[in-house]
CSV table of N, CA, C and O in Angstrom, one decimal:
chain,number,residue,atom,x,y,z
A,1,MET,N,16.0,-21.8,30.1
A,1,MET,CA,15.7,-20.9,29.0
A,1,MET,C,14.9,-21.7,27.9
A,1,MET,O,15.2,-22.8,27.5
A,2,THR,N,13.8,-21.1,27.5
A,2,THR,CA,12.9,-21.8,26.6
A,2,THR,C,13.3,-21.4,25.2
A,2,THR,O,13.7,-20.3,24.9
A,3,LYS,N,13.2,-22.4,24.3
A,3,LYS,CA,13.5,-22.2,22.9
A,3,LYS,C,12.3,-21.6,22.2
A,3,LYS,O,11.2,-22.1,22.3
A,4,PRO,N,12.5,-20.5,21.4
A,4,PRO,CA,11.3,-20.0,20.7
A,4,PRO,C,10.8,-20.9,19.6
A,4,PRO,O,11.6,-21.7,19.0
A,5,LYS,N,9.5,-20.9,19.4
A,5,LYS,CA,8.9,-21.8,18.3
A,5,LYS,C,9.3,-21.2,16.9
A,5,LYS,O,9.1,-20.0,16.7
A,6,ALA,N,9.7,-22.1,16.1
A,6,ALA,CA,10.1,-21.6,14.7
A,6,ALA,C,8.9,-21.5,13.8
A,6,ALA,O,8.8,-20.6,13.0
A,7,PHE,N,8.0,-22.4,13.9
A,7,PHE,CA,6.8,-22.4,13.0
A,7,PHE,C,5.5,-22.3,13.8
A,7,PHE,O,4.5,-22.9,13.4
A,8,GLY,N,5.5,-21.7,14.9
A,8,GLY,CA,4.3,-21.5,15.7
A,8,GLY,C,3.3,-20.5,15.1
A,8,GLY,O,3.6,-19.9,14.1
A,9,ARG,N,2.3,-20.3,15.8
A,9,ARG,CA,1.3,-19.4,15.3
A,9,ARG,C,1.8,-18.0,15.2
A,9,ARG,O,1.5,-17.2,14.3
A,10,ASP,N,2.7,-17.6,16.2
A,10,ASP,CA,3.3,-16.2,16.1
A,10,ASP,C,4.2,-16.1,14.9
A,10,ASP,O,4.4,-15.0,14.3
A,11,GLY,N,4.9,-17.2,14.6
A,11,GLY,CA,5.8,-17.1,13.4
A,11,GLY,C,5.1,-16.9,12.1
A,11,GLY,O,5.6,-16.2,11.3
A,12,VAL,N,4.0,-17.6,12.0
A,12,VAL,CA,3.2,-17.4,10.7
A,12,VAL,C,2.6,-16.0,10.7
A,12,VAL,O,2.6,-15.4,9.6
A,13,SER,N,2.2,-15.5,11.8
A,13,SER,CA,1.6,-14.2,11.8
A,13,SER,C,2.7,-13.1,11.5
A,13,SER,O,2.4,-12.2,10.7
A,14,MET,N,3.9,-13.3,12.0
A,14,MET,CA,5.0,-12.4,11.8
A,14,MET,C,5.4,-12.5,10.3
A,14,MET,O,5.7,-11.4,9.7
A,15,ALA,N,5.4,-13.7,9.8
A,15,ALA,CA,5.8,-13.8,8.3
A,15,ALA,C,4.8,-13.1,7.4
A,15,ALA,O,5.1,-12.5,6.4
A,16,ALA,N,3.5,-13.2,7.8
A,16,ALA,CA,2.5,-12.6,7.0
A,16,ALA,C,2.6,-11.1,7.1
A,16,ALA,O,2.3,-10.4,6.2
A,17,ARG,N,3.0,-10.6,8.3
A,17,ARG,CA,3.1,-9.1,8.4
A,17,ARG,C,4.3,-8.6,7.7
A,17,ARG,O,4.3,-7.6,7.1
A,18,ILE,N,5.4,-9.4,7.7
A,18,ILE,CA,6.6,-9.0,6.9
A,18,ILE,C,6.3,-9.0,5.4
A,18,ILE,O,6.7,-8.2,4.7
A,19,ALA,N,5.5,-10.0,5.0
A,19,ALA,CA,5.1,-10.0,3.6
A,19,ALA,C,4.2,-8.9,3.2
A,19,ALA,O,4.0,-8.5,2.0
A,20,ALA,N,3.5,-8.2,4.2
A,20,ALA,CA,2.7,-7.1,4.0
A,20,ALA,C,3.5,-5.8,3.6
A,20,ALA,O,3.0,-4.9,3.1
A,21,ILE,N,4.8,-5.9,3.9
A,21,ILE,CA,5.6,-4.7,3.6
A,21,ILE,C,5.7,-4.5,2.1
A,21,ILE,O,5.4,-3.4,1.6
A,22,PRO,N,6.0,-5.5,1.2
A,22,PRO,CA,5.9,-5.3,-0.2
A,22,PRO,C,4.5,-5.0,-0.7
A,22,PRO,O,4.3,-4.3,-1.7
A,23,GLY,N,3.5,-5.6,0.0
A,23,GLY,CA,2.1,-5.3,-0.4
A,23,GLY,C,1.8,-3.9,-0.1
A,23,GLY,O,1.0,-3.3,-0.9
A,24,GLY,N,2.3,-3.3,1.0
A,24,GLY,CA,2.0,-1.9,1.3
A,24,GLY,C,2.7,-1.0,0.2
A,24,GLY,O,2.2,0.0,-0.2
A,25,TYR,N,3.9,-1.5,-0.2
A,25,TYR,CA,4.6,-0.7,-1.2
A,25,TYR,C,3.8,-0.7,-2.5
A,25,TYR,O,3.7,0.3,-3.2
A,26,LEU,N,3.3,-1.8,-2.9
A,26,LEU,CA,2.4,-1.9,-4.1
A,26,LEU,C,1.2,-1.0,-4.0
A,26,LEU,O,0.9,-0.3,-4.9
A,27,LEU,N,0.6,-1.1,-2.8
A,27,LEU,CA,-0.6,-0.2,-2.6
A,27,LEU,C,-0.3,1.3,-2.7
A,27,LEU,O,-1.0,2.0,-3.4
A,28,VAL,N,0.8,1.7,-2.1
A,28,VAL,CA,1.2,3.1,-2.1
A,28,VAL,C,1.6,3.5,-3.6
A,28,VAL,O,1.4,4.6,-4.0
A,29,SER,N,2.3,2.6,-4.3
A,29,SER,CA,2.6,2.8,-5.7
A,29,SER,C,1.4,3.1,-6.5
A,29,SER,O,1.4,4.0,-7.4
A,30,LEU,N,0.4,2.3,-6.4
A,30,LEU,CA,-0.9,2.4,-7.1
A,30,LEU,C,-1.5,3.8,-6.8
A,30,LEU,O,-1.9,4.5,-7.7
A,31,ILE,N,-1.6,4.1,-5.5
A,31,ILE,CA,-2.2,5.4,-5.1
A,31,ILE,C,-1.4,6.5,-5.6
A,31,ILE,O,-1.9,7.6,-6.1
A,32,CYS,N,0.0,6.4,-5.5
A,32,CYS,CA,0.8,7.5,-6.0
A,32,CYS,C,0.6,7.7,-7.5
A,32,CYS,O,0.6,8.9,-8.0
A,33,ALA,N,0.6,6.6,-8.3
A,33,ALA,CA,0.4,6.8,-9.7
A,33,ALA,C,-1.0,7.4,-10.0
A,33,ALA,O,-1.1,8.2,-10.9
A,34,CYS,N,-2.0,7.0,-9.3
A,34,CYS,CA,-3.3,7.6,-9.5
A,34,CYS,C,-3.3,9.1,-9.2
A,34,CYS,O,-3.9,9.9,-9.9
A,35,LEU,N,-2.7,9.5,-8.0
A,35,LEU,CA,-2.6,10.9,-7.7
A,35,LEU,C,-1.9,11.7,-8.7
A,35,LEU,O,-2.3,12.8,-9.1
A,36,ALA,N,-0.8,11.1,-9.3
A,36,ALA,CA,0.0,11.8,-10.3
A,36,ALA,C,-0.8,12.1,-11.5
A,36,ALA,O,-0.6,13.1,-12.2
A,37,ARG,N,-1.7,11.2,-11.8
A,37,ARG,CA,-2.6,11.4,-13.0
A,37,ARG,C,-3.8,12.2,-12.8
A,37,ARG,O,-4.4,12.7,-13.7
A,38,LEU,N,-4.3,12.2,-11.5
A,38,LEU,CA,-5.5,12.9,-11.3
A,38,LEU,C,-5.4,14.4,-10.8
A,38,LEU,O,-6.4,15.1,-10.8
A,39,LEU,N,-4.3,14.7,-10.2
A,39,LEU,CA,-4.1,16.1,-9.7
A,39,LEU,C,-4.2,17.1,-10.8
A,39,LEU,O,-3.5,16.9,-11.8
A,40,PRO,N,-4.9,18.2,-10.6
A,40,PRO,CA,-5.1,19.1,-11.7
A,40,PRO,C,-4.1,20.2,-11.7
A,40,PRO,O,-4.3,21.4,-11.8
A,41,VAL,N,-2.8,19.8,-11.8
A,41,VAL,CA,-1.7,20.7,-11.9
A,41,VAL,C,-0.8,20.2,-13.0
A,41,VAL,O,-1.0,19.2,-13.6
A,42,ASP,N,0.3,20.9,-13.2
A,42,ASP,CA,1.3,20.4,-14.2
A,42,ASP,C,1.8,19.1,-13.8
A,42,ASP,O,1.8,18.7,-12.7
A,43,ARG,N,2.3,18.3,-14.8
A,43,ARG,CA,2.7,17.0,-14.6
A,43,ARG,C,3.8,16.8,-13.6
A,43,ARG,O,3.8,16.0,-12.7
A,44,VAL,N,4.8,17.7,-13.7
A,44,VAL,CA,6.0,17.6,-12.8
A,44,VAL,C,5.5,17.9,-11.3
A,44,VAL,O,5.9,17.2,-10.4
A,45,GLU,N,4.6,18.9,-11.2
A,45,GLU,CA,4.1,19.2,-9.8
A,45,GLU,C,3.3,18.1,-9.3
A,45,GLU,O,3.3,17.7,-8.1
A,46,ALA,N,2.5,17.4,-10.1
A,46,ALA,CA,1.6,16.3,-9.7
A,46,ALA,C,2.4,15.2,-9.2
A,46,ALA,O,2.1,14.5,-8.2
A,47,VAL,N,3.5,14.8,-10.0
A,47,VAL,CA,4.4,13.7,-9.6
A,47,VAL,C,5.1,14.1,-8.3
A,47,VAL,O,5.2,13.2,-7.4
A,48,THR,N,5.5,15.3,-8.1
A,48,THR,CA,6.2,15.7,-6.9
A,48,THR,C,5.3,15.6,-5.7
A,48,THR,O,5.7,15.1,-4.6
A,49,VAL,N,4.1,16.1,-5.8
A,49,VAL,CA,3.1,16.1,-4.7
A,49,VAL,C,2.7,14.7,-4.4
A,49,VAL,O,2.7,14.3,-3.2
A,50,SER,N,2.5,13.9,-5.4
A,50,SER,CA,2.1,12.5,-5.1
A,50,SER,C,3.2,11.7,-4.4
A,50,SER,O,3.0,10.8,-3.6
A,51,MET,N,4.5,12.0,-4.8
A,51,MET,CA,5.6,11.3,-4.2
A,51,MET,C,5.8,11.7,-2.7
A,51,MET,O,6.1,10.9,-1.8
A,52,LEU,N,5.6,13.0,-2.4
A,52,LEU,CA,5.6,13.5,-1.0
A,52,LEU,C,4.5,12.8,-0.2
A,52,LEU,O,4.8,12.4,0.9
A,53,ILE,N,3.3,12.7,-0.8
A,53,ILE,CA,2.2,12.1,-0.1
A,53,ILE,C,2.5,10.6,0.1
A,53,ILE,O,2.2,10.0,1.2
A,54,SER,N,3.2,10.0,-0.8
A,54,SER,CA,3.5,8.5,-0.7
A,54,SER,C,4.4,8.2,0.4
A,54,SER,O,4.2,7.1,1.1
A,55,PHE,N,5.3,9.0,0.8
A,55,PHE,CA,6.2,8.8,1.9
A,55,PHE,C,5.4,8.7,3.2
A,55,PHE,O,5.6,7.8,4.0
A,56,LEU,N,4.5,9.6,3.4
A,56,LEU,CA,3.7,9.7,4.6
A,56,LEU,C,2.7,8.5,4.6
A,56,LEU,O,2.6,7.8,5.6
A,57,LEU,N,2.1,8.2,3.5
A,57,LEU,CA,1.2,7.1,3.4
A,57,LEU,C,1.8,5.7,3.6
A,57,LEU,O,1.3,4.9,4.3
A,58,TYR,N,3.0,5.5,3.1
A,58,TYR,CA,3.7,4.3,3.3
A,58,TYR,C,4.1,4.1,4.8
A,58,TYR,O,4.0,3.0,5.4
A,59,ALA,N,4.5,5.2,5.5
A,59,ALA,CA,4.9,5.1,6.9
A,59,ALA,C,3.6,4.7,7.7
A,59,ALA,O,3.7,3.9,8.6
A,60,LEU,N,2.5,5.3,7.3
A,60,LEU,CA,1.2,5.0,8.1
A,60,LEU,C,0.8,3.6,7.8
A,60,LEU,O,0.3,2.9,8.8
A,61,ILE,N,0.9,3.1,6.6
A,61,ILE,CA,0.6,1.7,6.3
A,61,ILE,C,1.4,0.8,7.1
A,61,ILE,O,1.0,-0.2,7.6
A,62,LEU,N,2.7,1.0,7.2
A,62,LEU,CA,3.6,0.1,7.9
A,62,LEU,C,3.3,0.1,9.4
A,62,LEU,O,3.3,-0.9,10.0
A,63,LEU,N,3.0,1.3,9.9
A,63,LEU,CA,2.5,1.3,11.3
A,63,LEU,C,1.3,0.5,11.5
A,63,LEU,O,1.1,-0.3,12.5
A,64,TRP,N,0.3,0.6,10.6
A,64,TRP,CA,-0.9,-0.1,10.7
A,64,TRP,C,-0.7,-1.6,10.5
A,64,TRP,O,-1.4,-2.4,11.2
A,65,VAL,N,0.2,-2.0,9.6
A,65,VAL,CA,0.5,-3.4,9.4
A,65,VAL,C,0.9,-4.1,10.7
A,65,VAL,O,0.4,-5.2,11.0
A,66,PHE,N,1.8,-3.5,11.4
A,66,PHE,CA,2.3,-4.2,12.6
A,66,PHE,C,1.4,-3.9,13.9
A,66,PHE,O,1.6,-4.6,14.9
A,67,ALA,N,0.4,-3.1,13.7
A,67,ALA,CA,-0.6,-2.9,14.8
A,67,ALA,C,-1.9,-3.7,14.6
A,67,ALA,O,-2.7,-3.8,15.5
A,68,ALA,N,-2.1,-4.2,13.4
A,68,ALA,CA,-3.3,-4.9,13.1
A,68,ALA,C,-3.4,-6.2,13.9
A,68,ALA,O,-2.4,-6.9,14.2
A,69,ARG,N,-4.6,-6.5,14.4
A,69,ARG,CA,-4.8,-7.7,15.2
A,69,ARG,C,-5.0,-9.0,14.3
A,69,ARG,O,-4.7,-10.0,14.7
A,70,SER,N,-5.5,-8.8,13.2
A,70,SER,CA,-5.8,-9.9,12.3
A,70,SER,C,-5.1,-9.8,11.0
A,70,SER,O,-5.3,-8.8,10.3
A,71,VAL,N,-4.3,-10.8,10.6
A,71,VAL,CA,-3.6,-10.7,9.3
A,71,VAL,C,-4.5,-10.8,8.2
A,71,VAL,O,-4.4,-10.2,7.1
A,72,VAL,N,-5.6,-11.6,8.3
A,72,VAL,CA,-6.6,-11.8,7.2
A,72,VAL,C,-7.3,-10.5,6.9
A,72,VAL,O,-7.4,-10.1,5.8
A,73,LYS,N,-7.7,-9.8,8.0
A,73,LYS,CA,-8.3,-8.5,7.8
A,73,LYS,C,-7.4,-7.5,7.2
A,73,LYS,O,-7.7,-6.7,6.4
A,74,LEU,N,-6.1,-7.6,7.6
A,74,LEU,CA,-5.1,-6.7,7.0
A,74,LEU,C,-5.0,-6.9,5.5
A,74,LEU,O,-5.0,-5.9,4.7
A,75,TRP,N,-4.8,-8.1,5.1
A,75,TRP,CA,-4.7,-8.4,3.6
A,75,TRP,C,-6.0,-8.1,2.9
A,75,TRP,O,-5.9,-7.6,1.7
A,76,LEU,N,-7.1,-8.3,3.5
A,76,LEU,CA,-8.4,-8.0,2.8
A,76,LEU,C,-8.5,-6.5,2.6
A,76,LEU,O,-9.0,-6.0,1.6
A,77,TRP,N,-8.1,-5.7,3.7
A,77,TRP,CA,-8.2,-4.3,3.6
A,77,TRP,C,-7.2,-3.8,2.5
A,77,TRP,O,-7.6,-2.9,1.7
A,78,MET,N,-6.0,-4.3,2.5
A,78,MET,CA,-5.1,-3.8,1.5
A,78,MET,C,-5.5,-4.2,0.1
A,78,MET,O,-5.4,-3.4,-0.9
A,79,ALA,N,-6.1,-5.4,-0.1
A,79,ALA,CA,-6.7,-5.7,-1.4
A,79,ALA,C,-7.8,-4.8,-1.8
A,79,ALA,O,-8.0,-4.4,-3.0
A,80,ALA,N,-8.7,-4.6,-0.8
A,80,ALA,CA,-9.9,-3.7,-1.1
A,80,ALA,C,-9.4,-2.3,-1.4
A,80,ALA,O,-10.1,-1.6,-2.2
A,81,ALA,N,-8.4,-1.8,-0.9
A,81,ALA,CA,-7.9,-0.5,-1.2
A,81,ALA,C,-7.1,-0.4,-2.5
A,81,ALA,O,-7.1,0.6,-3.2
A,82,ALA,N,-6.5,-1.5,-2.9
A,82,ALA,CA,-5.8,-1.6,-4.1
A,82,ALA,C,-6.7,-1.7,-5.4
A,82,ALA,O,-6.3,-1.2,-6.4
A,83,MET,N,-7.8,-2.3,-5.2
A,83,MET,CA,-8.8,-2.5,-6.3
A,83,MET,C,-9.2,-1.1,-7.0
A,83,MET,O,-9.1,-1.0,-8.2
A,84,PRO,N,-9.8,-0.2,-6.2
A,84,PRO,CA,-10.2,1.1,-6.8
A,84,PRO,C,-9.0,1.9,-7.4
A,84,PRO,O,-9.1,2.5,-8.5
A,85,ALA,N,-7.9,1.8,-6.7
A,85,ALA,CA,-6.7,2.6,-7.2
A,85,ALA,C,-6.2,2.0,-8.5
A,85,ALA,O,-5.9,2.7,-9.4
A,86,GLY,N,-6.2,0.6,-8.6
A,86,GLY,CA,-5.8,0.0,-9.8
A,86,GLY,C,-6.8,0.2,-10.9
A,86,GLY,O,-6.4,0.4,-12.1
A,87,THR,N,-8.1,0.2,-10.6
A,87,THR,CA,-9.1,0.5,-11.6
A,87,THR,C,-9.0,1.9,-12.2
A,87,THR,O,-9.0,2.1,-13.4
A,88,VAL,N,-8.8,2.8,-11.3
A,88,VAL,CA,-8.7,4.2,-11.8
A,88,VAL,C,-7.5,4.4,-12.6
A,88,VAL,O,-7.5,5.1,-13.7
A,89,LEU,N,-6.4,3.8,-12.2
A,89,LEU,CA,-5.1,3.9,-13.0
A,89,LEU,C,-5.3,3.2,-14.3
A,89,LEU,O,-4.8,3.8,-15.4
A,90,LEU,N,-5.9,2.1,-14.4
A,90,LEU,CA,-6.1,1.4,-15.6
A,90,LEU,C,-7.0,2.2,-16.6
A,90,LEU,O,-6.7,2.3,-17.8
A,91,ILE,N,-8.1,2.7,-16.1
A,91,ILE,CA,-9.0,3.6,-16.9
A,91,ILE,C,-8.2,4.8,-17.4
A,91,ILE,O,-8.3,5.2,-18.6
A,92,SER,N,-7.4,5.4,-16.6
A,92,SER,CA,-6.6,6.5,-17.0
A,92,SER,C,-5.6,6.2,-18.1
A,92,SER,O,-5.4,6.9,-19.0
A,93,LEU,N,-5.0,5.0,-18.0
A,93,LEU,CA,-4.1,4.6,-19.0
A,93,LEU,C,-4.8,4.2,-20.3
A,93,LEU,O,-4.3,4.5,-21.4
A,94,TRP,N,-6.0,3.6,-20.2
A,94,TRP,CA,-6.7,3.3,-21.4
A,94,TRP,C,-7.2,4.5,-22.1
A,94,TRP,O,-7.3,4.5,-23.4
A,95,THR,N,-7.6,5.5,-21.4
A,95,THR,CA,-8.0,6.8,-22.1
A,95,THR,C,-6.9,7.5,-22.7
A,95,THR,O,-7.1,8.5,-23.4
A,96,GLY,N,-5.7,7.2,-22.4
A,96,GLY,CA,-4.5,7.8,-23.1
A,96,GLY,C,-4.0,9.0,-22.5
A,96,GLY,O,-3.3,9.8,-23.1
A,97,GLY,N,-4.3,9.3,-21.3
A,97,GLY,CA,-3.8,10.5,-20.7
A,97,GLY,C,-4.3,10.8,-19.3
A,97,GLY,O,-4.9,9.9,-18.7
A,98,ARG,N,-4.0,11.9,-18.8
A,98,ARG,CA,-4.4,12.3,-17.5
A,98,ARG,C,-5.9,12.6,-17.5
A,98,ARG,O,-6.5,13.1,-18.5
A,99,LEU,N,-6.6,12.3,-16.4
A,99,LEU,CA,-8.0,12.5,-16.4
A,99,LEU,C,-8.3,14.0,-16.1
A,99,LEU,O,-7.6,14.7,-15.5
């Protein structure tokens, strides 16, 4: 019986993928907040719709995290997706209300 490697290449890759779970949560939270502020409906309805979309989006991101071949590309994609969402949210907060 062979002993699994504790700190091998696969261990680092798996650790990076596990760390992508909170990163995916952060990404989905940013997108959810942007949707809640940008949807042209009442505030309660916008929050409800954005939360329903966030459940689907988070499940899709988690599937993609564990299917990605490169951890570096995974993190770069998540950072690239978070930048516009964070920028839109920041601008929306600076303007003092929903866009």
